[in-house]
Structure formats: C-alpha cells, structure tokens
Amino acid sequence: MTDTKKSGAKKSGAKKIAIYPGSFDPLTNGHVDVIERALEIFDEVIVAVLHNPSKKSLFTSEERVEMIKDSMNGFKPVQVDTFDGLLVEYARMKNAVAVIRGMRAISDFENEFQMALMNRKLNKDVQSVFLMTGLRWIFTSSSIIKEAAQFGGDISDMVPTPVKLKLMEKFPKLNC
Ligand code: PNS
C-alpha cells in the first residue's frame, strides 16, 4: 500500500474537506457551479481567495470574500477564507483532503496539470480534483466578465447578484 492510500484510509471516517482556491476576481456563476458539484463529493468546501497584494486585481481580497459570502447566503457547508503562501500548506492547516479546480476547456489543462503535479510533490496527501463546469459556463471567466462589464456589456446572467451589484459600483456604465 502506498503512503497516499494509507493516509486516505486513515482519514476515511473523518469529515471530507476540500479547498477550492482561486483569485475569484470576481466570483462567477461558473465558480458557483463548481462549488455545487464539489459539494456532491465533499462534506465541506472552503473557498480560499488568494491574497496577493503584488497581483493587480479589480477587487481587494476583502471585497472578494464579502461577495462570495453574500452569494453563498450563509450556506453552512461552504466556508470562505483568504490564504497566502503555498496552497498545500494552507490545505494541510485546514485538514483538507483535496484541492478542487474547475476545468472549462483543454486550454486550461496544461497549467492545471503543472500546478497539480507541483502541489503533489509538495504534499502527497492532498489530491487534486478537477471538475468540469456545466456547458452553460464553458466560456465564462472572471477576466472576460470584467472586460465586458467595463464597457457596459450585460453580464447579469453570468454572475451572482451580489457580484453584479459590486461590478455596477465599479463600472458606472454598467446598467444590467
Ligand atoms: O484563479 P486562479 O488565479 O487561477 O488561481 C490560482 C491559484 C490561486 C490556485 C494558484 O496561483 C495558487 O495556488 N497560488 C498559491 C501558491 C501556490 O501554492 N502555487 C502552486 C504551487 S507552484
């Protein structure tokens, strides 16, 4: 039996926690779809917003956390948090057994594959789990939504309402 299998068996009776990490700048309906799918497998999902002040973002990490919390409406199995440093260290601290990543198209694969292998090298006890977003969200990304929103494009069916309201504050041209 490998070490990974041993540790999996050891944890089998415990609550299964997964981390869903990302920039979430901002949260989209595609992300929400992934969270819902993850909850079919795991008991608890921690949505972990990367706090990286050197990375340019539209929303601060506090704003991103607030939007996610508002969108999740206090739904118990979903926790929202920020993290910095190594993701696998954060996962270890939270006793998580898996890291969730959403997969939209083949173009996502190479980067995700590289990241998953590095994460496994750094912590073999945390598994990477890739979930396909619903077909409806295949073209949805935070960047494309920001791009459309800044020029007034209607993105109202691509983000939860609390995110739409925050985008409207940032981009006065946006009138959904
Ligand atoms: O939404 P994103 O920007 O694609 O999320 C990327 C994220 C936050 C998952 C990734 O950058 C990350 O895990 N950063 C923390 C540092 C780390 O552990 N990197 C992976 C090993 S190199």
Coordinates of N, CA, C and O and ligand atoms in Angstrom, one line a residue:
M1 N 0.8 -1.2 0.0 CA 0.0 0.0 0.0 C 0.9 1.3 0.0 O 1.9 1.3 0.8
T2 N 0.5 2.2 -0.8 CA 1.3 3.4 -0.9 C 1.0 4.3 0.3 O 0.0 4.2 0.9
D3 N 1.9 5.3 0.6 CA 1.6 6.2 1.7 C 0.3 7.0 1.5 O -0.4 7.2 2.4
T4 N 0.0 7.3 0.2 CA -1.2 8.1 -0.1 C -2.4 7.3 0.3 O -3.3 7.8 0.9
K5 N -2.4 6.0 -0.1 CA -3.5 5.1 0.2 C -3.7 5.0 1.7 O -4.8 5.0 2.3
K6 N -2.5 4.8 2.4 CA -2.6 4.7 3.9 C -3.3 5.9 4.5 O -4.2 5.8 5.3
S7 N -2.8 7.1 4.1 CA -3.4 8.3 4.7 C -4.8 8.5 4.3 O -5.6 8.9 5.1
G8 N -5.2 8.1 3.1 CA -6.6 8.2 2.7 C -7.5 7.3 3.6 O -8.5 7.7 4.1
A9 N -7.0 6.1 3.9 CA -7.8 5.2 4.7 C -7.9 5.7 6.1 O -9.0 5.7 6.7
K10 N -6.8 6.3 6.6 CA -6.9 6.9 7.9 C -7.9 8.0 8.1 O -8.6 8.1 9.1
K11 N -8.1 8.7 7.0 CA -9.0 9.9 7.0 C -10.4 9.5 6.7 O -11.3 10.3 6.6
S12 N -10.7 8.2 6.3 CA -11.9 7.9 5.7 C -13.2 8.1 6.6 O -14.2 8.4 6.1
G13 N -13.0 8.0 7.9 CA -14.1 8.2 8.8 C -14.4 9.7 9.0 O -15.4 10.1 9.5
A14 N -13.4 10.6 8.7 CA -13.5 12.0 9.1 C -14.3 12.7 8.1 O -14.5 12.3 7.0
K15 N -14.7 14.0 8.5 CA -15.4 14.9 7.5 C -14.4 15.2 6.4 O -13.2 15.5 6.6
K16 N -14.9 15.0 5.1 CA -14.1 15.3 4.0 C -14.1 16.8 3.6 O -15.2 17.2 3.1
I17 N -13.0 17.4 3.7 CA -12.9 18.9 3.4 C -12.1 19.1 2.2 O -11.1 18.5 2.0
A18 N -12.6 19.9 1.3 CA -11.9 20.3 0.1 C -11.7 21.8 0.0 O -12.5 22.5 0.5
I19 N -10.5 22.2 -0.5 CA -10.3 23.6 -0.7 C -10.5 23.9 -2.2 O -10.1 23.2 -3.0
Y20 N -11.2 25.0 -2.4 CA -11.4 25.5 -3.8 C -10.7 26.8 -3.8 O -11.2 27.9 -3.4
P21 N -9.4 26.8 -4.3 CA -8.6 28.0 -4.3 C -8.8 28.8 -5.6 O -9.1 28.3 -6.6
G22 N -8.5 30.1 -5.5 CA -8.5 30.9 -6.8 C -8.4 32.4 -6.5 O -8.3 32.8 -5.3
S23 N -8.4 33.1 -7.6 CA -8.4 34.6 -7.4 C -9.8 35.1 -7.2 O -9.9 36.1 -6.5
F24 N -10.7 34.5 -7.8 CA -12.2 34.9 -7.7 C -12.3 36.5 -7.8 O -12.9 37.1 -7.0
D25 N -11.8 37.0 -8.9 CA -11.8 38.5 -9.1 C -12.6 38.8 -10.3 O -12.1 39.3 -11.3
P26 N -14.0 38.7 -10.2 CA -14.8 38.3 -9.1 C -15.3 36.8 -9.3 O -15.0 36.2 -10.3
L27 N -16.1 36.4 -8.3 CA -16.8 35.1 -8.4 C -17.7 35.1 -9.6 O -18.4 36.1 -9.8
T28 N -17.8 34.0 -10.3 CA -18.8 33.9 -11.5 C -19.7 32.8 -11.2 O -19.5 31.9 -10.3
N29 N -20.7 32.7 -12.1 CA -21.7 31.5 -12.0 C -20.9 30.2 -12.3 O -21.4 29.2 -11.8
G30 N -19.9 30.3 -13.1 CA -19.1 29.1 -13.3 C -18.5 28.6 -12.0 O -18.4 27.4 -11.8
H31 N -17.9 29.5 -11.2 CA -17.3 29.1 -9.9 C -18.4 28.5 -9.0 O -18.2 27.5 -8.4
V32 N -19.6 29.1 -9.0 CA -20.7 28.6 -8.2 C -21.1 27.2 -8.6 O -21.3 26.3 -7.8
D33 N -21.1 27.0 -9.9 CA -21.4 25.6 -10.5 C -20.4 24.6 -10.0 O -20.7 23.5 -9.6
V34 N -19.1 25.0 -9.9 CA -18.0 24.1 -9.5 C -18.2 23.8 -7.9 O -18.1 22.7 -7.5
I35 N -18.6 24.8 -7.2 CA -18.8 24.7 -5.7 C -19.9 23.6 -5.5 O -19.8 22.7 -4.7
E36 N -21.0 23.8 -6.3 CA -22.1 22.9 -6.1 C -21.7 21.5 -6.5 O -22.1 20.5 -5.8
R37 N -21.0 21.3 -7.5 CA -20.5 19.9 -7.9 C -19.6 19.4 -6.8 O -19.7 18.2 -6.5
A38 N -18.7 20.2 -6.3 CA -17.8 19.7 -5.2 C -18.6 19.2 -4.0 O -18.2 18.3 -3.3
L39 N -19.7 19.9 -3.7 CA -20.5 19.5 -2.5 C -21.2 18.2 -2.7 O -21.7 17.6 -1.7
E40 N -21.2 17.7 -3.9 CA -21.8 16.3 -4.2 C -20.8 15.3 -3.7 O -21.1 14.1 -3.5
I41 N -19.5 15.7 -3.6 CA -18.4 14.7 -3.2 C -17.9 14.9 -1.8 O -17.6 14.0 -1.1
F42 N -17.8 16.2 -1.4 CA -17.2 16.5 -0.1 C -18.2 17.1 0.9 O -19.2 17.6 0.5
D43 N -17.8 16.9 2.2 CA -18.8 17.4 3.2 C -18.7 18.9 3.4 O -19.7 19.5 3.7
E44 N -17.5 19.4 3.1 CA -17.3 20.9 3.3 C -16.4 21.4 2.2 O -15.4 20.7 1.9
V45 N -16.7 22.6 1.7 CA -15.8 23.2 0.7 C -15.4 24.5 1.3 O -16.2 25.3 1.7
I46 N -14.0 24.7 1.3 CA -13.5 26.0 1.7 C -13.1 26.8 0.5 O -12.2 26.4 -0.2
V47 N -13.8 27.9 0.2 CA -13.5 28.7 -1.0 C -12.3 29.6 -0.5 O -12.6 30.4 0.4
A48 N -11.2 29.5 -1.0 CA -10.0 30.1 -0.5 C -9.5 31.2 -1.5 O -9.0 30.8 -2.6
V49 N -9.6 32.4 -1.2 CA -9.2 33.5 -2.0 C -7.8 33.8 -1.9 O -7.3 34.1 -0.7
L50 N -7.0 33.8 -2.9 CA -5.6 34.1 -2.8 C -5.4 35.6 -2.5 O -5.9 36.5 -3.2
H51 N -4.7 35.8 -1.4 CA -4.4 37.2 -1.0 C -2.9 37.5 -1.5 O -2.0 37.0 -0.9
N52 N -2.8 38.2 -2.6 CA -1.5 38.5 -3.2 C -1.5 40.0 -3.6 O -1.9 40.3 -4.7
P53 N -1.1 40.9 -2.6 CA -1.1 42.3 -2.9 C -0.3 42.7 -4.1 O -0.6 43.8 -4.8
S54 N 0.7 41.9 -4.5 CA 1.5 42.3 -5.7 C 0.8 42.0 -7.0 O 1.2 42.4 -8.1
K55 N -0.3 41.2 -7.0 CA -1.0 40.9 -8.2 C -2.1 41.9 -8.4 O -2.9 42.1 -7.5
K56 N -2.2 42.5 -9.6 CA -3.2 43.5 -9.8 C -4.6 42.9 -9.9 O -4.8 41.9 -10.6
S57 N -5.5 43.4 -9.1 CA -6.9 42.9 -9.2 C -7.9 44.0 -9.1 O -7.6 45.1 -8.7
L58 N -9.1 43.7 -9.6 CA -10.1 44.7 -9.6 C -10.6 44.9 -8.2 O -10.8 46.1 -7.7
F59 N -10.9 43.8 -7.5 CA -11.4 43.9 -6.1 C -10.3 43.5 -5.1 O -9.5 42.6 -5.4
T60 N -10.4 44.1 -3.9 CA -9.5 43.7 -2.9 C -9.9 42.3 -2.4 O -11.0 41.8 -2.7
S61 N -9.0 41.6 -1.7 CA -9.4 40.2 -1.2 C -10.6 40.3 -0.3 O -11.4 39.4 -0.3
E62 N -10.6 41.4 0.5 CA -11.8 41.5 1.4 C -13.1 41.7 0.7 O -14.1 41.1 1.0
E63 N -13.0 42.4 -0.4 CA -14.3 42.6 -1.2 C -14.7 41.3 -1.9 O -15.8 40.9 -2.0
R64 N -13.6 40.5 -2.3 CA -13.9 39.2 -3.0 C -14.6 38.3 -2.0 O -15.5 37.6 -2.3
V65 N -14.0 38.2 -0.8 CA -14.6 37.3 0.3 C -16.0 37.7 0.6 O -16.9 36.9 0.6
E66 N -16.2 39.0 0.7 CA -17.6 39.5 1.0 C -18.6 39.1 -0.1 O -19.7 38.6 0.2
M67 N -18.2 39.3 -1.3 CA -19.1 38.9 -2.4 C -19.4 37.4 -2.4 O -20.5 37.0 -2.7
I68 N -18.4 36.6 -2.1 CA -18.6 35.2 -2.1 C -19.5 34.8 -1.0 O -20.5 34.0 -1.2
K69 N -19.3 35.4 0.2 CA -20.1 35.1 1.3 C -21.6 35.5 1.0 O -22.5 34.7 1.3
D70 N -21.8 36.7 0.5 CA -23.1 37.1 0.1 C -23.8 36.2 -0.9 O -25.0 35.9 -0.8
S71 N -23.0 35.7 -1.8 CA -23.5 34.9 -2.9 C -23.9 33.5 -2.4 O -24.8 32.8 -2.9
M72 N -23.2 33.1 -1.3 CA -23.4 31.7 -0.8 C -24.5 31.8 0.3 O -25.0 30.7 0.8
N73 N -24.9 33.0 0.7 CA -26.0 33.2 1.5 C -26.0 32.4 2.8 O -26.9 31.8 3.3
G74 N -24.8 32.3 3.4 CA -24.6 31.6 4.7 C -24.8 30.1 4.6 O -25.0 29.4 5.6
F75 N -24.7 29.5 3.4 CA -24.9 28.1 3.2 C -23.7 27.4 4.0 O -22.6 27.5 3.7
K76 N -24.1 26.6 5.0 CA -23.2 26.0 6.0 C -22.0 25.3 5.5 O -20.9 25.5 5.9
P77 N -22.2 24.3 4.5 CA -21.0 23.5 4.1 C -20.0 24.3 3.3 O -19.0 23.8 2.9
V78 N -20.3 25.6 3.0 CA -19.3 26.4 2.3 C -18.7 27.5 3.2 O -19.4 28.3 3.7
Q79 N -17.4 27.4 3.4 CA -16.7 28.4 4.2 C -15.9 29.3 3.2 O -15.5 28.8 2.2
V80 N -15.7 30.5 3.6 CA -14.9 31.4 2.7 C -13.8 32.0 3.5 O -14.0 32.4 4.7
D81 N -12.6 32.0 2.9 CA -11.4 32.4 3.6 C -10.4 33.0 2.6 O -10.6 32.9 1.4
T82 N -9.3 33.6 3.2 CA -8.2 34.0 2.3 C -7.0 33.2 2.7 O -7.0 32.7 3.8
F83 N -6.1 33.1 1.7 CA -4.8 32.5 2.1 C -3.7 33.1 1.3 O -3.9 33.8 0.3
D84 N -2.5 33.0 1.9 CA -1.3 33.4 1.1 C -0.3 32.3 1.2 O -0.4 31.4 2.0
G85 N 0.8 32.4 0.5 CA 1.8 31.4 0.6 C 1.4 30.2 -0.2 O 0.6 30.2 -1.1
L86 N 1.9 29.0 0.2 CA 1.7 27.8 -0.5 C 0.3 27.2 -0.3 O -0.1 27.1 0.9
L87 N -0.4 26.9 -1.3 CA -1.7 26.3 -1.2 C -1.7 25.0 -0.4 O -2.6 24.8 0.4
V88 N -0.7 24.2 -0.7 CA -0.8 22.9 0.0 C -0.5 23.0 1.5 O -1.0 22.2 2.3
E89 N 0.2 24.1 1.9 CA 0.4 24.3 3.3 C -0.9 24.8 4.0 O -1.3 24.4 5.1
Y90 N -1.6 25.6 3.2 CA -3.0 26.0 3.7 C -3.9 24.8 3.8 O -4.6 24.6 4.8
A91 N -3.8 23.9 2.8 CA -4.7 22.7 2.8 C -4.4 21.8 4.0 O -5.2 21.3 4.7
R92 N -3.1 21.7 4.3 CA -2.6 20.9 5.5 C -3.2 21.5 6.8 O -3.7 20.8 7.6
M93 N -3.1 22.8 6.9 CA -3.6 23.5 8.1 C -5.1 23.3 8.3 O -5.6 23.2 9.4
K94 N -5.8 23.2 7.2 CA -7.3 23.1 7.2 C -7.7 21.6 7.3 O -8.9 21.3 7.2
N95 N -6.7 20.7 7.3 CA -7.1 19.2 7.2 C -7.8 18.8 6.0 O -8.7 18.0 6.1
A96 N -7.6 19.5 4.9 CA -8.3 19.2 3.7 C -7.7 18.0 3.0 O -6.5 17.8 3.0
V97 N -8.5 17.2 2.3 CA -8.0 16.0 1.6 C -7.8 16.3 0.1 O -7.2 15.5 -0.6
A98 N -8.4 17.4 -0.3 CA -8.4 17.7 -1.8 C -8.4 19.2 -2.1 O -8.9 20.0 -1.3
V99 N -7.9 19.4 -3.3 CA -7.9 20.8 -3.9 C -8.8 20.7 -5.1 O -8.6 19.8 -6.0
I100 N -9.8 21.5 -5.2 CA -10.7 21.5 -6.4 C -10.3 22.5 -7.4 O -10.0 23.7 -7.0
R101 N -10.3 22.2 -8.6 CA -10.1 23.2 -9.7 C -11.2 22.9 -10.8 O -11.5 21.8 -11.1
G102 N -11.7 24.0 -11.3 CA -12.7 23.9 -12.4 C -11.9 23.7 -13.7 O -10.9 24.3 -13.9
M103 N -12.5 23.0 -14.6 CA -11.9 22.8 -15.9 C -12.9 23.2 -16.9 O -14.0 22.6 -16.9
R104 N -12.6 24.1 -17.8 CA -13.5 24.5 -18.8 C -13.2 23.9 -20.2 O -14.0 23.3 -20.8
A105 N -12.0 24.1 -20.6 CA -11.6 23.7 -21.9 C -10.2 23.1 -21.9 O -9.5 23.2 -20.8
I106 N -9.8 22.5 -22.9 CA -8.5 21.9 -23.0 C -7.4 22.9 -22.7 O -6.3 22.6 -22.2
S107 N -7.7 24.2 -23.0 CA -6.7 25.2 -22.8 C -6.3 25.4 -21.3 O -5.3 25.9 -21.0
D108 N -7.2 25.0 -20.5 CA -7.0 25.1 -19.0 C -6.0 24.0 -18.6 O -5.4 24.1 -17.5
F109 N -5.9 22.9 -19.4 CA -5.3 21.7 -18.9 C -3.8 21.8 -18.5 O -3.4 21.4 -17.4
E110 N -3.0 22.4 -19.4 CA -1.6 22.4 -19.2 C -1.2 23.1 -17.9 O -0.4 22.5 -17.1
N111 N -1.7 24.2 -17.7 CA -1.3 25.0 -16.5 C -1.8 24.2 -15.2 O -1.1 24.1 -14.2
E112 N -3.0 23.7 -15.3 CA -3.6 22.9 -14.2 C -2.8 21.7 -13.9 O -2.6 21.3 -12.7
F113 N -2.4 21.0 -14.9 CA -1.6 19.8 -14.8 C -0.3 20.0 -14.1 O 0.1 19.4 -13.1
Q114 N 0.4 21.1 -14.5 CA 1.7 21.5 -13.9 C 1.5 21.9 -12.5 O 2.3 21.4 -11.6
M115 N 0.4 22.6 -12.2 CA 0.2 23.1 -10.8 C -0.1 21.9 -9.9 O 0.4 21.7 -8.8
A116 N -0.9 20.9 -10.4 CA -1.3 19.7 -9.7 C -0.1 18.9 -9.3 O 0.0 18.4 -8.2
L117 N 0.8 18.7 -10.3 CA 2.0 17.9 -10.1 C 2.9 18.6 -9.1 O 3.5 17.9 -8.2
M118 N 3.0 19.9 -9.1 CA 3.9 20.6 -8.2 C 3.2 20.5 -6.8 O 3.9 20.2 -5.8
N119 N 1.9 20.6 -6.7 CA 1.3 20.5 -5.4 C 1.4 19.1 -4.8 O 1.6 18.9 -3.6
R120 N 1.4 18.1 -5.7 CA 1.5 16.7 -5.2 C 3.0 16.5 -4.7 O 3.2 15.8 -3.7
K121 N 3.9 17.1 -5.4 CA 5.3 16.9 -5.0 C 5.5 17.6 -3.6 O 6.2 17.1 -2.7
L122 N 4.8 18.7 -3.4 CA 5.0 19.4 -2.1 C 4.2 18.8 -1.0 O 4.6 18.9 0.2
N123 N 3.1 18.1 -1.3 CA 2.3 17.5 -0.3 C 1.5 16.3 -0.9 O 0.4 16.5 -1.5
K124 N 2.0 15.1 -0.8 CA 1.4 14.0 -1.4 C 0.0 13.6 -0.8 O -0.7 12.7 -1.4
D125 N -0.3 14.1 0.3 CA -1.6 13.7 1.0 C -2.8 14.5 0.5 O -3.9 14.2 0.8
V126 N -2.5 15.6 -0.3 CA -3.6 16.4 -0.9 C -3.8 16.0 -2.3 O -2.9 16.2 -3.1
Q127 N -5.0 15.6 -2.7 CA -5.3 15.2 -4.1 C -5.9 16.4 -4.8 O -6.7 17.1 -4.3
S128 N -5.6 16.5 -6.1 CA -6.2 17.5 -7.0 C -7.4 16.9 -7.6 O -7.3 15.8 -8.2
V129 N -8.5 17.5 -7.6 CA -9.7 17.0 -8.2 C -10.2 18.1 -9.2 O -10.4 19.2 -8.8
F130 N -10.4 17.6 -10.4 CA -10.8 18.6 -11.5 C -12.3 18.3 -11.8 O -12.7 17.2 -12.0
L131 N -13.1 19.4 -11.8 CA -14.5 19.3 -12.0 C -14.8 20.1 -13.3 O -14.4 21.2 -13.4
M132 N -15.6 19.5 -14.2 CA -16.0 20.1 -15.4 C -17.1 21.1 -15.1 O -18.1 20.7 -14.4
T133 N -17.0 22.3 -15.5 CA -18.1 23.2 -15.3 C -19.3 22.8 -16.2 O -19.1 22.1 -17.2
G134 N -20.5 23.2 -15.9 CA -21.6 23.0 -16.8 C -21.4 23.6 -18.1 O -20.7 24.7 -18.2
L135 N -21.9 23.1 -19.2 CA -21.7 23.6 -20.6 C -22.0 25.1 -20.7 O -21.4 25.8 -21.4
R136 N -23.0 25.5 -19.9 CA -23.5 26.8 -20.0 C -22.4 27.8 -19.6 O -22.4 29.0 -20.0
W137 N -21.4 27.4 -18.8 CA -20.4 28.3 -18.2 C -19.1 28.1 -18.9 O -18.1 28.6 -18.4
I138 N -19.0 27.3 -20.0 CA -17.8 27.0 -20.6 C -17.0 28.2 -21.0 O -15.7 28.2 -21.0
F139 N -17.7 29.3 -21.4 CA -16.9 30.5 -21.9 C -16.8 31.6 -20.8 O -16.4 32.7 -21.1
T140 N -17.3 31.2 -19.6 CA -17.3 32.2 -18.5 C -16.0 32.3 -17.8 O -15.5 31.3 -17.4
S141 N -15.5 33.5 -17.7 CA -14.3 33.7 -16.8 C -14.3 35.1 -16.2 O -15.0 36.0 -16.7
S142 N -13.6 35.2 -15.1 CA -13.7 36.5 -14.4 C -13.1 37.6 -15.3 O -13.7 38.7 -15.4
S143 N -12.1 37.3 -16.1 CA -11.5 38.3 -16.9 C -12.4 38.8 -18.0 O -12.5 40.0 -18.3
I144 N -13.1 37.8 -18.7 CA -14.0 38.2 -19.8 C -15.2 39.0 -19.2 O -15.6 39.9 -19.9
I145 N -15.6 38.7 -18.0 CA -16.7 39.4 -17.4 C -16.3 40.8 -17.1 O -17.0 41.8 -17.4
K146 N -15.1 41.0 -16.6 CA -14.6 42.3 -16.2 C -14.5 43.2 -17.5 O -14.8 44.4 -17.5
E147 N -13.9 42.5 -18.5 CA -13.7 43.2 -19.8 C -15.1 43.7 -20.4 O -15.2 44.9 -20.7
A148 N -16.1 42.9 -20.4 CA -17.4 43.3 -20.9 C -18.0 44.3 -20.0 O -18.6 45.3 -20.5
A149 N -17.9 44.1 -18.7 CA -18.6 45.0 -17.7 C -18.1 46.4 -17.8 O -18.8 47.4 -17.7
Q150 N -16.8 46.6 -18.0 CA -16.2 47.9 -18.0 C -16.7 48.7 -19.2 O -16.8 50.0 -19.1
F151 N -17.2 48.1 -20.2 CA -17.7 48.8 -21.4 C -19.3 48.8 -21.4 O -19.9 49.0 -22.4
G152 N -19.8 48.4 -20.3 CA -21.3 48.4 -20.2 C -22.0 47.2 -20.7 O -23.2 47.1 -20.8
G153 N -21.3 46.1 -21.0 CA -21.9 44.9 -21.5 C -22.7 44.2 -20.4 O -22.3 44.1 -19.3
D154 N -23.8 43.6 -20.8 CA -24.7 43.0 -19.8 C -24.2 41.6 -19.4 O -24.2 40.7 -20.2
I155 N -23.7 41.5 -18.2 CA -23.2 40.3 -17.7 C -24.1 39.7 -16.6 O -23.6 38.8 -15.9
S156 N -25.3 40.2 -16.5 CA -26.1 39.8 -15.4 C -26.4 38.4 -15.2 O -26.7 37.9 -14.1
D157 N -26.4 37.6 -16.3 CA -26.7 36.2 -16.1 C -25.5 35.3 -16.0 O -25.5 34.1 -16.0
M158 N -24.3 36.0 -15.8 CA -23.1 35.3 -15.7 C -22.5 35.3 -14.2 O -21.5 34.7 -14.0
V159 N -23.0 36.2 -13.4 CA -22.5 36.3 -12.0 C -23.7 36.3 -11.0 O -24.8 36.8 -11.4
P160 N -23.4 35.9 -9.8 CA -24.5 36.1 -8.8 C -24.8 37.6 -8.5 O -24.0 38.4 -8.8
T161 N -26.0 37.8 -8.1 CA -26.5 39.2 -7.9 C -25.5 40.1 -7.0 O -25.2 41.2 -7.4
P162 N -25.0 39.6 -5.9 CA -24.1 40.5 -5.1 C -22.9 40.9 -5.9 O -22.4 42.0 -5.8
V163 N -22.4 40.1 -6.8 CA -21.3 40.4 -7.7 C -21.7 41.4 -8.7 O -21.0 42.4 -9.0
K164 N -22.9 41.2 -9.3 CA -23.4 42.2 -10.3 C -23.4 43.6 -9.7 O -23.0 44.6 -10.3
L165 N -24.0 43.7 -8.5 CA -24.1 45.0 -7.8 C -22.8 45.6 -7.6 O -22.6 46.8 -7.8
K166 N -21.8 44.8 -7.2 CA -20.4 45.4 -7.0 C -19.8 45.8 -8.3 O -19.1 46.9 -8.3
L167 N -20.0 45.1 -9.3 CA -19.5 45.5 -10.6 C -20.1 46.8 -11.1 O -19.5 47.7 -11.7
M168 N -21.4 46.9 -10.8 CA -22.1 48.2 -11.2 C -21.5 49.4 -10.4 O -21.5 50.5 -10.9
E169 N -21.1 49.1 -9.2 CA -20.4 50.2 -8.4 C -19.1 50.6 -9.0 O -18.7 51.8 -9.1
K170 N -18.4 49.6 -9.5 CA -17.0 49.9 -10.1 C -17.1 50.5 -11.5 O -16.3 51.3 -11.9
F171 N -18.2 50.0 -12.2 CA -18.3 50.5 -13.6 C -19.6 51.2 -13.8 O -20.7 50.5 -14.1
P172 N -19.7 52.5 -13.6 CA -21.0 53.2 -13.7 C -21.7 53.0 -15.1 O -22.9 53.1 -15.2
K173 N -20.9 52.7 -16.1 CA -21.5 52.5 -17.4 C -22.4 51.2 -17.5 O -23.3 51.1 -18.3
L174 N -22.1 50.3 -16.5 CA -22.8 49.0 -16.5 C -24.2 49.2 -16.0 O -24.4 49.7 -14.9
N175 N -25.2 48.8 -16.8 CA -26.6 49.0 -16.4 C -27.4 47.8 -16.8 O -28.0 47.7 -17.9
C176 N -27.3 46.8 -15.9 CA -27.9 45.5 -16.3 C -29.4 45.5 -16.0 O -29.9 46.1 -15.1
Ligands
PNS1 O1 -8.0 31.6 -10.0 P1 -6.5 31.4 -10.3 O2 -5.8 32.7 -10.4 O3 -6.3 30.5 -11.5 O4 -5.9 30.6 -9.0 C1 -4.6 30.3 -9.0 C2 -4.2 29.7 -7.6 C3 -4.5 30.7 -6.5 C4 -4.9 28.4 -7.3 C5 -2.6 29.5 -7.6 O5 -2.0 30.6 -8.0 C6 -2.1 29.1 -6.2 O6 -2.3 28.1 -5.7 N1 -1.3 30.0 -5.6 C7 -0.7 29.8 -4.3 C8 0.8 29.5 -4.4 C9 1.0 28.0 -4.7 O7 0.8 27.2 -3.9 N2 1.2 27.7 -6.1 C10 1.2 26.3 -6.5 C11 2.5 25.6 -6.5 S1 3.6 26.4 -7.5

